[in-house]
Amino acid sequence: MHAQDCGAGERGGCPAEPWKLALATWLSKVTWLVGTASGKLLAARAPAPPSVSSGTCWLEGLLGRSCHPIGSLSGPILPRPPPGSANPWVDAAPLPPRARPSGRFFRVGPRAEAMAPWALLTPGVLVRTGHTVLTWGITLVLFLHDTELRQWEEQGELLLPLTFLLLVLGSLLLYLAVSLMDPGYVNIQTQPEEEAKEEQTAMVPQAIPLRRCRHCMVLQPLRARHCRECRRCVRRYDHHCPWMENCVGERNHPLFVAYLALQLVVLLWGLHLAWSGLRFFQPWGLWLRSSGLLFATFLLLSLFSLVAILLLASHLYLVASNTTTWEFISSHRIAYLRQRAGNPFDRGLTRNLAHFFCGWPSGSWETLWAEEQEEEQGSSRAV
């Protein structure tokens, strides 16, 4: 009786109950999440996005009011003409395509739009947040235990504690800079500078096997490679660092080496501070309660120090020989390296370091490759 009276007395019918609104909102969020994940999977396999067909909103009956599906139309909804319609205006103006829904927003009704909370939980955000929390957590452990750092603070000698904090902050800022900056992506859209570079490339001998990327469809410069994780071609590609969640390429490789050096200094100093706070002449239970967390920190710092030493040594060797990790590991698979017995980009230790850190002497890799080839041909003719 109440439902009939409500329907007869109100213009829009009975309002939806609160539990129905909550259930509809939750179901729409789940549906949007599944649809977005499926769309990303399909987009990864097929570059062209599928068109979204029109249809009625499934929430209309549950909410008791009108609504629209996820993703709004770019124009007014026009009725489909019947078969054999002679209306020229309808025949000449088909329905506008439905706009693709954003991956960061969801809609639950007319004019209802909110940012999806799970859009913030990307791998890059999680990795950078974890690195920041781990860095300051280890620093806090070193300050709270009876280490030399705390003893300096209690004695009023603040120079060394402040220096340690500044080094930790500097390493964290370098990490964020390398992780967030452009590693040297190849521009997809051709700019005037890129056209000039292509003209210079055309003047280089055709023996250099330049090719187009089958993923980006751009002309890859020499020493560039497509990164599957970033889905872009990177100039002077070295590797994709999962701890950075970014590629290491032509632009951020010098900062990456500087970060490794500074991080190694901080790790070794922290390792010494953690060792200074360990006291082994105590009963096992008392020692575990007082120094267990500090000992775990010492083991973690030892592991990180070993990794940093290996990474820094390997990258300094690669920089000194003007090669990259990708070229060092896969030289047998790279066409421009298979044609030479040695490294065609090696100009000696001094010039390699000057070009890596200062960008001098400037010039494209194609030009250096061609100059090396001319020198080899000149020497062979002389012989």
PDB file of C-alpha atoms in Angstrom, residues 8 12 47 59 63 67 98 155 168 174 184 202 242 274 347 363:
ATOM      1  CA  ALA A   8       1.065   7.920  -7.089  1.00  0.00           C
ATOM      2  CA  GLY A  12       9.628  10.570  -9.959  1.00  0.00           C
ATOM      3  CA  PRO A  47      46.794  -0.581 -30.072  1.00  0.00           C
ATOM      4  CA  LEU A  59      21.379   1.062 -12.400  1.00  0.00           C
ATOM      5  CA  LEU A  63      18.087   3.363  -8.144  1.00  0.00           C
ATOM      6  CA  CYS A  67      21.353   7.546 -14.876  1.00  0.00           C
ATOM      7  CA  ARG A  98      31.242   7.668 -27.008  1.00  0.00           C
ATOM      8  CA  GLN A 155      77.161  15.254  24.108  1.00  0.00           C
ATOM      9  CA  VAL A 168      70.473  10.889   3.796  1.00  0.00           C
ATOM     10  CA  LEU A 174      68.720  12.146  -5.960  1.00  0.00           C
ATOM     11  CA  GLY A 184      65.640  10.356 -22.684  1.00  0.00           C
ATOM     12  CA  ALA A 202      70.432  10.794 -43.802  1.00  0.00           C
ATOM     13  CA  PRO A 242      62.692  -1.853 -10.868  1.00  0.00           C
ATOM     14  CA  ALA A 274      74.764   0.209  13.574  1.00  0.00           C
ATOM     15  CA  ARG A 347      87.305   7.351 -27.247  1.00  0.00           C
ATOM     16  CA  GLY A 363      77.685  15.093 -31.305  1.00  0.00           C
TER      17      GLY A 363
END
